[in-house]
Amino acid sequence: DAGITQSPRHKVTETGTPVTLRCHQTENHRYMYWYRQDPGHGLRLIHYSYGVKDTDKGEVSDGYSVSRSKTEDFLLTLESATSSQTSVYFCAIRGSQGERTEAFFGQGTRLTVV
Amino acid sequence: GESVGLHLPTLSVQEGDNSIINCAYSNSASDYFIWYKQESGKGPQFIIDIRSNMDKRQGQRVTVLLNKTVKHLSLQIAATQPGDSAVYFCAENLNYGQNFVFGPGTRLSVLP
């Protein structure tokens, strides 16, 4: 794996509770992404970051927030978890233009909201 | 994970045969494409990429073909092995834009 660690790997939480997922990289890559993966929808972008404190929304950002205070860490927060947020969440990283251009993925976090 | 691909098209091939997985991409202006492999319970893994100024690129046992006229990508796997069983995704990117757009995926099943 390309130096990406997601934590936790599995989590069960109750509806209405806050949840934070962590993505940690050791590659010093500029870009970091959070995707969710659901049957019938494939991989969909939630939020991404293009630098420390620089983030932007993806196509399914409602109900999620992110923070990036350090290059190596990108946090995804569900302020008040709902059952529709039950999914597998993947973090990905990507270097700057001129470097390796593919996105590398973490192992995923399986989140269940009950 | 295990829930990925419940509704995906499936390609079944005999071990040792060649596999061809197809993908239609959405944006005619996309200029960079990647194929990923995802095994059950794991994250997508990079296989091979191609830029729009090429129409073919070869790797180890894999070849990607790009047809920009009809916005079509294909992944060819030579001498398919049991370890090739997985879900395969194509992804497109525009002008080193921030985001990749992923296709829905195809499940490859290798029969003994």
mmCIF file of C-alpha atoms in Angstrom:
data_model
loop_
_atom_site.group_PDB
_atom_site.id
_atom_site.type_symbol
_atom_site.label_atom_id
_atom_site.label_comp_id
_atom_site.label_asym_id
_atom_site.label_seq_id
_atom_site.Cartn_x
_atom_site.Cartn_y
_atom_site.Cartn_z
ATOM 1 C CA ASP A 1 0.000 0.000 0.000
ATOM 2 C CA ALA A 2 1.107 3.561 -0.724
ATOM 3 C CA GLY A 3 1.475 4.753 2.863
ATOM 4 C CA ILE A 4 -2.181 5.377 3.627
ATOM 5 C CA THR A 5 -3.816 4.332 6.870
ATOM 6 C CA GLN A 6 -7.504 4.650 7.616
ATOM 7 C CA SER A 7 -8.916 4.389 11.110
ATOM 8 C CA PRO A 8 -11.020 2.853 12.356
ATOM 9 C CA ARG A 9 -11.435 -0.012 9.883
ATOM 10 C CA HIS A 10 -14.894 -0.864 11.198
ATOM 11 C CA LYS A 11 -17.361 1.125 13.247
ATOM 12 C CA VAL A 12 -20.945 0.717 14.352
ATOM 13 C CA THR A 13 -22.643 3.834 15.635
ATOM 14 C CA GLU A 14 -26.107 5.002 16.543
ATOM 15 C CA THR A 15 -28.222 7.416 14.564
ATOM 16 C CA GLY A 16 -27.650 10.989 15.641
ATOM 17 C CA THR A 17 -24.171 10.517 17.041
ATOM 18 C CA PRO A 18 -21.092 12.270 15.639
ATOM 19 C CA VAL A 19 -18.457 10.148 13.945
ATOM 20 C CA THR A 20 -14.957 11.019 12.763
ATOM 21 C CA LEU A 21 -12.943 8.926 10.342
ATOM 22 C CA ARG A 22 -9.234 9.499 9.975
ATOM 23 C CA CYS A 23 -6.948 9.201 6.972
ATOM 24 C CA HIS A 24 -3.200 9.367 7.536
ATOM 25 C CA GLN A 25 -0.560 9.393 4.779
ATOM 26 C CA THR A 26 3.202 9.148 4.874
ATOM 27 C CA GLU A 27 3.770 10.129 1.214
ATOM 28 C CA ASN A 28 3.607 13.921 1.654
ATOM 29 C CA HIS A 29 1.103 14.057 -1.215
ATOM 30 C CA ARG A 30 -0.782 17.277 -1.807
ATOM 31 C CA TYR A 31 -4.220 15.930 -2.651
ATOM 32 C CA MET A 32 -6.389 13.856 -0.342
ATOM 33 C CA TYR A 33 -9.902 12.571 -1.023
ATOM 34 C CA TRP A 34 -12.783 10.949 0.768
ATOM 35 C CA TYR A 35 -15.053 8.650 -1.237
ATOM 36 C CA ARG A 36 -17.971 6.484 -0.279
ATOM 37 C CA GLN A 37 -18.773 3.230 -2.017
ATOM 38 C CA ASP A 38 -22.266 1.792 -2.197
ATOM 39 C CA PRO A 39 -23.796 -0.989 -4.290
ATOM 40 C CA GLY A 40 -25.175 0.427 -7.514
ATOM 41 C CA HIS A 41 -23.353 3.745 -7.134
ATOM 42 C CA GLY A 42 -19.690 2.912 -7.318
ATOM 43 C CA LEU A 43 -17.211 5.377 -5.837
ATOM 44 C CA ARG A 44 -18.566 8.854 -5.177
ATOM 45 C CA LEU A 45 -16.542 11.837 -4.001
ATOM 46 C CA ILE A 46 -17.550 13.375 -0.676
ATOM 47 C CA HIS A 47 -14.861 16.012 -0.093
ATOM 48 C CA TYR A 48 -11.290 16.556 -1.142
ATOM 49 C CA SER A 49 -8.320 18.635 -0.065
ATOM 50 C CA TYR A 50 -5.683 20.328 -2.207
ATOM 51 C CA GLY A 51 -3.518 21.497 0.670
ATOM 52 C CA VAL A 52 -3.469 22.234 4.380
ATOM 53 C CA LYS A 53 -6.722 23.986 5.294
ATOM 54 C CA ASP A 54 -7.792 23.888 1.608
ATOM 55 C CA THR A 55 -10.835 21.711 1.015
ATOM 56 C CA ASP A 56 -13.768 21.558 -1.338
ATOM 57 C CA LYS A 57 -17.003 19.655 -1.742
ATOM 58 C CA GLY A 58 -17.631 16.656 -3.924
ATOM 59 C CA GLU A 59 -20.858 15.341 -5.364
ATOM 60 C CA VAL A 60 -22.244 13.848 -2.114
ATOM 61 C CA SER A 61 -21.039 16.274 0.561
ATOM 62 C CA ASP A 62 -24.315 16.891 2.428
ATOM 63 C CA GLY A 63 -24.064 15.703 6.041
ATOM 64 C CA TYR A 64 -20.270 15.544 5.989
ATOM 65 C CA SER A 65 -17.493 17.933 6.930
ATOM 66 C CA VAL A 66 -13.725 17.616 6.629
ATOM 67 C CA SER A 67 -10.608 19.140 8.079
ATOM 68 C CA ARG A 68 -6.948 19.091 7.132
ATOM 69 C CA SER A 69 -4.707 20.788 9.667
ATOM 70 C CA LYS A 70 -1.590 18.861 8.647
ATOM 71 C CA THR A 71 -0.410 17.525 5.300
ATOM 72 C CA GLU A 72 -0.562 13.953 6.542
ATOM 73 C CA ASP A 73 -4.044 13.905 8.077
ATOM 74 C CA PHE A 74 -7.484 14.319 6.515
ATOM 75 C CA LEU A 75 -10.491 13.883 8.798
ATOM 76 C CA LEU A 76 -14.056 13.141 7.719
ATOM 77 C CA THR A 77 -16.793 13.997 10.224
ATOM 78 C CA LEU A 78 -20.415 12.977 10.207
ATOM 79 C CA GLU A 79 -21.934 15.583 12.517
ATOM 80 C CA SER A 80 -25.083 13.539 13.177
ATOM 81 C CA ALA A 81 -24.956 10.103 11.602
ATOM 82 C CA THR A 82 -27.962 8.801 9.665
ATOM 83 C CA SER A 83 -28.719 5.328 8.339
ATOM 84 C CA SER A 84 -28.171 6.596 4.771
ATOM 85 C CA GLN A 85 -24.525 7.148 5.698
ATOM 86 C CA THR A 86 -23.990 3.438 6.234
ATOM 87 C CA SER A 87 -21.316 2.749 3.652
ATOM 88 C CA VAL A 88 -17.705 1.861 3.007
ATOM 89 C CA TYR A 89 -15.518 4.965 3.089
ATOM 90 C CA PHE A 90 -12.235 5.209 1.218
ATOM 91 C CA CYS A 91 -9.498 7.762 1.500
ATOM 92 C CA ALA A 92 -7.240 8.397 -1.482
ATOM 93 C CA ILE A 93 -4.095 10.458 -2.023
ATOM 94 C CA ARG A 94 -2.484 11.934 -5.106
ATOM 95 C CA GLY A 95 0.718 13.775 -5.798
ATOM 96 C CA SER A 96 1.101 17.155 -7.445
ATOM 97 C CA GLN A 97 1.184 17.628 -11.186
ATOM 98 C CA GLY A 98 4.456 16.408 -12.573
ATOM 99 C CA GLU A 99 4.704 13.616 -10.036
ATOM 100 C CA ARG A 100 2.940 10.290 -10.004
ATOM 101 C CA THR A 101 -0.536 11.159 -11.147
ATOM 102 C CA GLU A 102 -2.624 8.177 -10.093
ATOM 103 C CA ALA A 103 -4.681 8.182 -6.921
ATOM 104 C CA PHE A 104 -3.770 5.615 -4.259
ATOM 105 C CA PHE A 105 -6.468 4.257 -1.982
ATOM 106 C CA GLY A 106 -6.571 3.173 1.620
ATOM 107 C CA GLN A 107 -8.110 -0.080 2.802
ATOM 108 C CA GLY A 108 -11.450 1.458 3.656
ATOM 109 C CA THR A 109 -13.624 1.992 6.710
ATOM 110 C CA ARG A 110 -16.881 0.100 6.986
ATOM 111 C CA LEU A 111 -19.369 2.298 8.851
ATOM 112 C CA THR A 112 -22.739 1.028 10.007
ATOM 113 C CA VAL A 113 -25.299 3.450 11.427
ATOM 114 C CA VAL A 114 -28.036 1.702 13.409
ATOM 115 C CA GLY B 1 -15.794 -4.720 0.545
ATOM 116 C CA GLU B 2 -18.118 -7.650 0.291
ATOM 117 C CA SER B 3 -21.074 -5.438 -0.541
ATOM 118 C CA VAL B 4 -19.380 -3.949 -3.589
ATOM 119 C CA GLY B 5 -20.661 -5.123 -6.876
ATOM 120 C CA LEU B 6 -24.003 -6.620 -5.931
ATOM 121 C CA HIS B 7 -25.522 -5.131 -9.071
ATOM 122 C CA LEU B 8 -22.486 -5.142 -11.330
ATOM 123 C CA PRO B 9 -22.143 -6.744 -14.732
ATOM 124 C CA THR B 10 -20.073 -9.902 -14.493
ATOM 125 C CA LEU B 11 -17.575 -11.310 -16.922
ATOM 126 C CA SER B 12 -16.746 -14.978 -16.503
ATOM 127 C CA VAL B 13 -13.658 -16.378 -18.205
ATOM 128 C CA GLN B 14 -11.768 -19.661 -18.111
ATOM 129 C CA GLU B 15 -8.405 -19.666 -16.423
ATOM 130 C CA GLY B 16 -5.729 -19.134 -19.056
ATOM 131 C CA ASP B 17 -8.015 -17.289 -21.475
ATOM 132 C CA ASN B 18 -7.727 -13.591 -22.234
ATOM 133 C CA SER B 19 -10.185 -11.160 -20.632
ATOM 134 C CA ILE B 20 -11.501 -7.920 -22.050
ATOM 135 C CA ILE B 21 -13.250 -5.475 -19.750
ATOM 136 C CA ASN B 22 -14.935 -2.462 -21.262
ATOM 137 C CA CYS B 23 -15.745 0.999 -19.981
ATOM 138 C CA ALA B 24 -17.592 3.933 -21.507
ATOM 139 C CA TYR B 25 -16.446 7.269 -20.132
ATOM 140 C CA SER B 26 -18.569 10.363 -19.896
ATOM 141 C CA ASN B 27 -16.520 13.453 -20.745
ATOM 142 C CA SER B 28 -15.064 13.804 -24.227
ATOM 143 C CA ALA B 29 -12.558 16.318 -22.830
ATOM 144 C CA SER B 30 -11.098 13.886 -20.271
ATOM 145 C CA ASP B 31 -7.398 13.447 -20.891
ATOM 146 C CA TYR B 32 -6.225 10.898 -18.346
ATOM 147 C CA PHE B 33 -7.618 7.460 -17.546
ATOM 148 C CA ILE B 34 -6.872 4.767 -14.992
ATOM 149 C CA TRP B 35 -7.918 1.191 -14.447
ATOM 150 C CA TYR B 36 -8.282 -0.018 -10.867
ATOM 151 C CA LYS B 37 -8.726 -3.502 -9.440
ATOM 152 C CA GLN B 38 -10.652 -4.028 -6.232
ATOM 153 C CA GLU B 39 -10.592 -7.310 -4.374
ATOM 154 C CA SER B 40 -13.171 -8.145 -1.756
ATOM 155 C CA GLY B 41 -12.602 -6.215 1.463
ATOM 156 C CA LYS B 42 -9.812 -4.080 0.025
ATOM 157 C CA GLY B 43 -9.359 -0.644 -1.485
ATOM 158 C CA PRO B 44 -9.010 -0.078 -5.231
ATOM 159 C CA GLN B 45 -5.527 -0.848 -6.514
ATOM 160 C CA PHE B 46 -3.902 0.900 -9.477
ATOM 161 C CA ILE B 47 -3.350 -1.340 -12.502
ATOM 162 C CA ILE B 48 -2.468 0.856 -15.465
ATOM 163 C CA ASP B 49 -3.073 4.340 -16.807
ATOM 164 C CA ILE B 50 -3.156 6.057 -20.192
ATOM 165 C CA ARG B 51 -3.177 9.629 -21.410
ATOM 166 C CA SER B 52 -5.393 10.877 -24.207
ATOM 167 C CA ASN B 53 -2.437 11.388 -26.553
ATOM 168 C CA MET B 54 -2.046 7.603 -26.679
ATOM 169 C CA ASP B 55 -4.404 4.902 -27.920
ATOM 170 C CA LYS B 56 -2.662 1.894 -26.394
ATOM 171 C CA ARG B 57 -0.456 1.157 -23.437
ATOM 172 C CA GLN B 58 0.918 -2.133 -22.239
ATOM 173 C CA GLY B 59 1.905 -3.333 -18.831
ATOM 174 C CA GLN B 60 2.680 -6.717 -17.386
ATOM 175 C CA ARG B 61 -0.075 -8.991 -18.739
ATOM 176 C CA VAL B 62 -2.391 -5.999 -19.156
ATOM 177 C CA THR B 63 -3.115 -3.667 -22.051
ATOM 178 C CA VAL B 64 -5.332 -0.611 -22.051
ATOM 179 C CA LEU B 65 -6.909 0.636 -25.273
ATOM 180 C CA LEU B 66 -8.414 4.074 -25.646
ATOM 181 C CA ASN B 67 -10.888 5.024 -28.377
ATOM 182 C CA LYS B 68 -11.599 8.710 -28.042
ATOM 183 C CA THR B 69 -13.980 8.758 -30.987
ATOM 184 C CA VAL B 70 -16.537 6.671 -29.119
ATOM 185 C CA LYS B 71 -15.345 7.490 -25.581
ATOM 186 C CA HIS B 72 -14.416 3.926 -24.821
ATOM 187 C CA LEU B 73 -11.709 2.276 -22.753
ATOM 188 C CA SER B 74 -10.884 -1.375 -22.551
ATOM 189 C CA LEU B 75 -8.639 -3.420 -20.309
ATOM 190 C CA GLN B 76 -7.207 -6.617 -21.704
ATOM 191 C CA ILE B 77 -5.768 -9.196 -19.315
ATOM 192 C CA ALA B 78 -3.683 -11.922 -20.903
ATOM 193 C CA ALA B 79 -3.713 -15.491 -19.584
ATOM 194 C CA THR B 80 -6.239 -14.727 -16.862
ATOM 195 C CA GLN B 81 -5.435 -16.253 -13.474
ATOM 196 C CA PRO B 82 -7.582 -16.957 -10.394
ATOM 197 C CA GLY B 83 -5.911 -14.021 -8.660
ATOM 198 C CA ASP B 84 -7.388 -11.729 -11.284
ATOM 199 C CA SER B 85 -10.882 -12.299 -9.907
ATOM 200 C CA ALA B 86 -12.019 -8.893 -8.663
ATOM 201 C CA VAL B 87 -14.076 -5.841 -9.554
ATOM 202 C CA TYR B 88 -12.450 -3.592 -12.138
ATOM 203 C CA PHE B 89 -13.134 0.148 -12.380
ATOM 204 C CA CYS B 90 -12.152 2.710 -14.943
ATOM 205 C CA ALA B 91 -11.645 6.318 -13.892
ATOM 206 C CA GLU B 92 -11.370 9.494 -15.968
ATOM 207 C CA ASN B 93 -9.776 12.842 -15.168
ATOM 208 C CA LEU B 94 -9.737 16.188 -16.922
ATOM 209 C CA ASN B 95 -6.732 18.444 -17.214
ATOM 210 C CA TYR B 96 -5.280 17.226 -13.910
ATOM 211 C CA GLY B 97 -8.517 18.291 -12.320
ATOM 212 C CA GLN B 98 -9.168 17.635 -8.683
ATOM 213 C CA ASN B 99 -11.465 14.718 -9.079
ATOM 214 C CA PHE B 100 -11.598 11.372 -10.782
ATOM 215 C CA VAL B 101 -14.946 10.151 -12.079
ATOM 216 C CA PHE B 102 -15.320 6.421 -11.668
ATOM 217 C CA GLY B 103 -17.252 4.003 -13.797
ATOM 218 C CA PRO B 104 -19.660 1.535 -12.144
ATOM 219 C CA GLY B 105 -17.262 -1.402 -12.386
ATOM 220 C CA THR B 106 -17.264 -4.936 -13.804
ATOM 221 C CA ARG B 107 -16.837 -8.104 -11.791
ATOM 222 C CA LEU B 108 -14.366 -10.558 -13.321
ATOM 223 C CA SER B 109 -14.855 -14.162 -12.317
ATOM 224 C CA VAL B 110 -12.169 -16.659 -13.313
ATOM 225 C CA LEU B 111 -13.404 -20.220 -13.726
ATOM 226 C CA PRO B 112 -11.053 -23.157 -13.065
#
